[in-house]
Backbone as numpy.savetxt, mean C-alpha at the origin, in Angstrom:
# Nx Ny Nz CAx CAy CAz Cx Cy Cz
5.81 25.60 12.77 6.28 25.52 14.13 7.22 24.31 14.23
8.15 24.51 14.48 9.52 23.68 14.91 8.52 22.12 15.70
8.95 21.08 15.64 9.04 20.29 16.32 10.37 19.70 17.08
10.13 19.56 18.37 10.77 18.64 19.37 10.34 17.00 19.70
11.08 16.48 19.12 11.18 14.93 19.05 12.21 14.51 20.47
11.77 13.10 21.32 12.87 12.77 22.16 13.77 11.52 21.46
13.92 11.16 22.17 14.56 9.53 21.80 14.08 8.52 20.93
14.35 8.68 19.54 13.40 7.22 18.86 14.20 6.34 18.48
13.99 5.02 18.79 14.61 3.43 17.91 14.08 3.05 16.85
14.76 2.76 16.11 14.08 2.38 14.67 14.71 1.03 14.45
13.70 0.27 14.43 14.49 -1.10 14.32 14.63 -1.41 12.80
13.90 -1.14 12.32 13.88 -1.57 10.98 12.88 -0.75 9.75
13.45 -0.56 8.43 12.58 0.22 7.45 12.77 -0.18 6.15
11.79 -0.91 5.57 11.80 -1.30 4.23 11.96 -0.39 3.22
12.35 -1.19 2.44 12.74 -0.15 1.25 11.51 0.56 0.37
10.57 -0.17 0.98 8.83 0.86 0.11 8.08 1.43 0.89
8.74 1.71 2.25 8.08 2.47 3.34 8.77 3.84 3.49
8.25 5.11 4.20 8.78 6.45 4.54 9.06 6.52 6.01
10.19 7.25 6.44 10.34 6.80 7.84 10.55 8.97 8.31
9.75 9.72 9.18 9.85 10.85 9.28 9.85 11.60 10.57
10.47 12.12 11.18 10.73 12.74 12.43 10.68 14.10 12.54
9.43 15.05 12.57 9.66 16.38 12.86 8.94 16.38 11.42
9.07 18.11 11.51 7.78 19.04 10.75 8.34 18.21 9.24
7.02 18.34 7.87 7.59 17.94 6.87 5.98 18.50 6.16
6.47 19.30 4.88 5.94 19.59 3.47 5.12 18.53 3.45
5.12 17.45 2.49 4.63 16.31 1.86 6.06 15.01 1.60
4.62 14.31 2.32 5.52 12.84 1.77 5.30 12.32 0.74
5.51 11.47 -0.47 5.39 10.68 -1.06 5.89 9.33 -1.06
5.09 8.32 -1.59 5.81 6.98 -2.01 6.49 7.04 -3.12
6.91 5.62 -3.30 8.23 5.72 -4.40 7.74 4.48 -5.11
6.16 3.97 -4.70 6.06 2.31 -5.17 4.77 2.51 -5.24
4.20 1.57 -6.63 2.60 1.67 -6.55 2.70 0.31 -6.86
1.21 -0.15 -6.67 0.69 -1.46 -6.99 -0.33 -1.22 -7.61
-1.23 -2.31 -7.98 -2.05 -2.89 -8.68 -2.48 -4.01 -8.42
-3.97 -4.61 -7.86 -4.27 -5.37 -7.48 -5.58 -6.21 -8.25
-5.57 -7.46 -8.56 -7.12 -7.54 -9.04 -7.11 -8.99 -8.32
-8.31 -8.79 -7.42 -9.05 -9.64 -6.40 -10.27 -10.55 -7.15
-10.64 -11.54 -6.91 -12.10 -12.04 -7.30 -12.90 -12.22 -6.11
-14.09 -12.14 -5.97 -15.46 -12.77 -5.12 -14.61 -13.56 -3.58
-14.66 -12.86 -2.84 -14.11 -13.58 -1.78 -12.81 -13.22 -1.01
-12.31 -11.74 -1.57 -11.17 -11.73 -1.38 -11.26 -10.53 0.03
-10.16 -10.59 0.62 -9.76 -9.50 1.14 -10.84 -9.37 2.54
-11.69 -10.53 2.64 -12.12 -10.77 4.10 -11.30 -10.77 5.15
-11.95 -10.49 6.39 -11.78 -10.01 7.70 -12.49 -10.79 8.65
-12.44 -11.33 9.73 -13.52 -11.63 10.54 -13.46 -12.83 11.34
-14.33 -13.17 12.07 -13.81 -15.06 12.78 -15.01 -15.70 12.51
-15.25 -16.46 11.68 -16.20 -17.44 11.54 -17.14 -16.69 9.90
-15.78 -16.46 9.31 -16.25 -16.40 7.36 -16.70 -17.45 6.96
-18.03 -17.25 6.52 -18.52 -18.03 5.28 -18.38 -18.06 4.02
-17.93 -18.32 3.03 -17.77 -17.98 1.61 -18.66 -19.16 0.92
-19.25 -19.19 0.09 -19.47 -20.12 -0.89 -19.37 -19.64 -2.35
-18.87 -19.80 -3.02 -18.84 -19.33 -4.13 -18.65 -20.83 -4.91
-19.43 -20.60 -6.63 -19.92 -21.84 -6.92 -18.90 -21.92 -8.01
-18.76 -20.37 -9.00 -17.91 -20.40 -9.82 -17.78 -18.78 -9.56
-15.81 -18.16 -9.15 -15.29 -17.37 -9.60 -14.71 -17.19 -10.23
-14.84 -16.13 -11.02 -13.89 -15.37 -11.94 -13.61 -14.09 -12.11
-12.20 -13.79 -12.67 -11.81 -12.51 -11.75 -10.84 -12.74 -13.59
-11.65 -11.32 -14.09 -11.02 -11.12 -16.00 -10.64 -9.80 -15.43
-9.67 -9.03 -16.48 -8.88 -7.31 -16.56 -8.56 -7.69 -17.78
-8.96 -6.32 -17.90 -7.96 -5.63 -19.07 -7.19 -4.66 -19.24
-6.36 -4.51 -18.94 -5.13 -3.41 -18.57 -4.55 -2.90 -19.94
-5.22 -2.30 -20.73 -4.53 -1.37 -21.76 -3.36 -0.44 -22.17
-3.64 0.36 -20.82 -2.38 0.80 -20.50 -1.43 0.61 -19.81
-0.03 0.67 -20.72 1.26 0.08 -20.29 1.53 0.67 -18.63
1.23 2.11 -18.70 2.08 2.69 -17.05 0.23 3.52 -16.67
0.46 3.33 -15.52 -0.67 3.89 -14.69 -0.44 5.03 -14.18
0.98 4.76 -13.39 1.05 6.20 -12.63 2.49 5.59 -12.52
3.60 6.75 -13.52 4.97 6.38 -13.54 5.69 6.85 -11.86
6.67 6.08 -11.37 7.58 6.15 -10.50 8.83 7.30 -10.76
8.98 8.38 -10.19 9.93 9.00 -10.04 10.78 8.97 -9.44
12.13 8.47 -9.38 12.72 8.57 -7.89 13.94 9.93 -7.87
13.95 10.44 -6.92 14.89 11.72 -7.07 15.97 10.95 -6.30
């Protein structure tokens, strides 16, 4: 079914974001990451406690590509 969109401003769109107006198949990204956090990370909240006495945060990444980038 057709979509009807009115008036949109787009102020701004990074280059690792998708920007889409009206009916659409599938989106994809064009950018992956990889993240490795230790003990403490990635909290939220007002009045965090952390104590941590000793962190450590080891990987082993074997493989060269995870999930290759295509760009058409």
């Amino acid at each position: 079914m057709p979509a009807v969109v009115g008036a949109v401003k787009v102020n701004t769109v990074s280059s690792s974001s998708i920007f889409n107006i009206g009916d659409v198949y599938a989106i994809n990204p064009y950018t992956t990451a990889k993240t490795f956090a230790g003990g403490g990370s990635f909290n939220t909240g007002n009045g965090i406690q952390i104590q941590l006495q000793q962190s450590n945060t080891q990987f082993i990444d074997d493989d060269v590509i995870d999930q290759p980038n295509i760009s058409s």
